[in-house]
């Protein structure tokens, strides 16, 4: 703690300085700043739902995730991580998307991320529908080249098009493959399930070299052994985490647009993210929290905690 004061790392506003239900509604009650200058990592919101195919509402996701993050304390009692002793972190606000134009919004997102990455800050993104991962990966690949990907989701999001549109929340990983933004043999899709348009829905991923781990393979099991394999296969490649909250069972996370039963537990979610420790994580997102369907706030609360867990496993946090 003393060390951090000397090095002037930002600290989340404590619960004994201001009641947790008061004070700034930033991610973890961190200070805000306009750009990522001087930061090791930053939280940012992308308040969009114009890529959603069924229920909307994820435009309110970043705000609600920030609100529910007020209870998260700085030290990780499960893993011992102390991210705010090792990194300069702030909330840099939201991307000013164009809610009337999805394609323009993608360009706005990519430009914004270019700015973050030019400052060498690791972006942790509060979504927003899953469309956003495509422009984020465009920016990420511009800096790092094609990246390894840990994609946790009920859905593969590899459709060629939706209603004839190439850009939507069901297409980001198809576009990422097409544009050579990801390393196919270092791409993992975990938690896929539900009903399909054909029995072969997930085989496009497999045919390109992605490893698909369907939810049924995760049932009743620890995912720690899976993550050992993931780490071994990815090695030192720059790695992006894209976490769709609908990967979780709706018993845990009902506040989302495209619900599928038989999903992951919050414990398995922690095993996946904590299992990414040791990888060269260069960014991550938590998408598809839809507050209008989240009557308890728990979906946003889980999302906030999973973003915190991503912060805890960043390489600089683990030095
Ligand atoms: Mn998704
Ligand atoms: Mn999904």
mmCIF file with all atom_site columns, N, CA and C and ligand atoms in Angstrom, residues 130 151 153 155 157 169 173 244 246 287-288, ligand 1:
data_model
loop_
_atom_site.group_PDB
_atom_site.id
_atom_site.type_symbol
_atom_site.label_atom_id
_atom_site.label_alt_id
_atom_site.label_comp_id
_atom_site.label_asym_id
_atom_site.label_entity_id
_atom_site.label_seq_id
_atom_site.pdbx_PDB_ins_code
_atom_site.Cartn_x
_atom_site.Cartn_y
_atom_site.Cartn_z
_atom_site.occupancy
_atom_site.B_iso_or_equiv
_atom_site.pdbx_formal_charge
_atom_site.auth_seq_id
_atom_site.auth_comp_id
_atom_site.auth_asym_id
_atom_site.auth_atom_id
_atom_site.pdbx_PDB_model_num
ATOM   1  N  N   . UNK A 1 130 ? -22.080 -7.719  -28.972 1.00 0.00 ? 130 UNK A N   1
ATOM   2  C  CA  . UNK A 1 130 ? -20.839 -8.394  -29.355 1.00 0.00 ? 130 UNK A CA  1
ATOM   3  C  C   . UNK A 1 130 ? -20.263 -7.909  -30.682 1.00 0.00 ? 130 UNK A C   1
ATOM   4  N  N   . UNK A 1 151 ? -12.502 -16.949 -26.484 1.00 0.00 ? 151 UNK A N   1
ATOM   5  C  CA  . UNK A 1 151 ? -13.867 -16.446 -26.689 1.00 0.00 ? 151 UNK A CA  1
ATOM   6  C  C   . UNK A 1 151 ? -14.827 -17.334 -25.909 1.00 0.00 ? 151 UNK A C   1
ATOM   7  N  N   . UNK A 1 153 ? -18.707 -17.936 -24.727 1.00 0.00 ? 153 UNK A N   1
ATOM   8  C  CA  . UNK A 1 153 ? -19.997 -17.517 -25.291 1.00 0.00 ? 153 UNK A CA  1
ATOM   9  C  C   . UNK A 1 153 ? -20.903 -18.743 -25.391 1.00 0.00 ? 153 UNK A C   1
ATOM   10 N  N   . UNK A 1 155 ? -22.735 -18.766 -27.975 1.00 0.00 ? 155 UNK A N   1
ATOM   11 C  CA  . UNK A 1 155 ? -22.858 -18.753 -29.435 1.00 0.00 ? 155 UNK A CA  1
ATOM   12 C  C   . UNK A 1 155 ? -21.488 -18.603 -30.090 1.00 0.00 ? 155 UNK A C   1
ATOM   13 N  N   . UNK A 1 157 ? -20.939 -16.956 -32.934 1.00 0.00 ? 157 UNK A N   1
ATOM   14 C  CA  . UNK A 1 157 ? -20.841 -15.624 -33.555 1.00 0.00 ? 157 UNK A CA  1
ATOM   15 C  C   . UNK A 1 157 ? -19.988 -15.646 -34.821 1.00 0.00 ? 157 UNK A C   1
ATOM   16 N  N   . UNK A 1 169 ? -24.074 -8.649  -34.333 1.00 0.00 ? 169 UNK A N   1
ATOM   17 C  CA  . UNK A 1 169 ? -23.467 -9.302  -33.165 1.00 0.00 ? 169 UNK A CA  1
ATOM   18 C  C   . UNK A 1 169 ? -23.319 -10.820 -33.332 1.00 0.00 ? 169 UNK A C   1
ATOM   19 N  N   . UNK A 1 173 ? -16.632 -12.968 -35.251 1.00 0.00 ? 173 UNK A N   1
ATOM   20 C  CA  . UNK A 1 173 ? -15.463 -13.855 -35.358 1.00 0.00 ? 173 UNK A CA  1
ATOM   21 C  C   . UNK A 1 173 ? -15.298 -14.394 -36.774 1.00 0.00 ? 173 UNK A C   1
ATOM   22 N  N   . UNK A 1 244 ? -18.608 -13.159 -23.522 1.00 0.00 ? 244 UNK A N   1
ATOM   23 C  CA  . UNK A 1 244 ? -20.048 -12.875 -23.654 1.00 0.00 ? 244 UNK A CA  1
ATOM   24 C  C   . UNK A 1 244 ? -20.742 -13.399 -22.394 1.00 0.00 ? 244 UNK A C   1
ATOM   25 N  N   . UNK A 1 246 ? -23.603 -14.201 -21.862 1.00 0.00 ? 246 UNK A N   1
ATOM   26 C  CA  . UNK A 1 246 ? -24.585 -15.290 -22.057 1.00 0.00 ? 246 UNK A CA  1
ATOM   27 C  C   . UNK A 1 246 ? -23.940 -16.668 -22.062 1.00 0.00 ? 246 UNK A C   1
ATOM   28 N  N   . UNK A 1 287 ? -19.210 -8.486  -22.793 1.00 0.00 ? 287 UNK A N   1
ATOM   29 C  CA  . UNK A 1 287 ? -20.288 -7.961  -23.630 1.00 0.00 ? 287 UNK A CA  1
ATOM   30 C  C   . UNK A 1 287 ? -21.643 -8.597  -23.305 1.00 0.00 ? 287 UNK A C   1
ATOM   31 N  N   . UNK A 1 288 ? -22.681 -7.934  -23.834 1.00 0.00 ? 288 UNK A N   1
ATOM   32 C  CA  . UNK A 1 288 ? -24.058 -8.454  -23.872 1.00 0.00 ? 288 UNK A CA  1
ATOM   33 C  C   . UNK A 1 288 ? -24.809 -8.393  -22.537 1.00 0.00 ? 288 UNK A C   1
HETATM 34 MN MN1 . LIG B 2 .   ? -21.602 -13.312 -28.497 1.00 0.00 ? 1   LIG B MN1 1
#
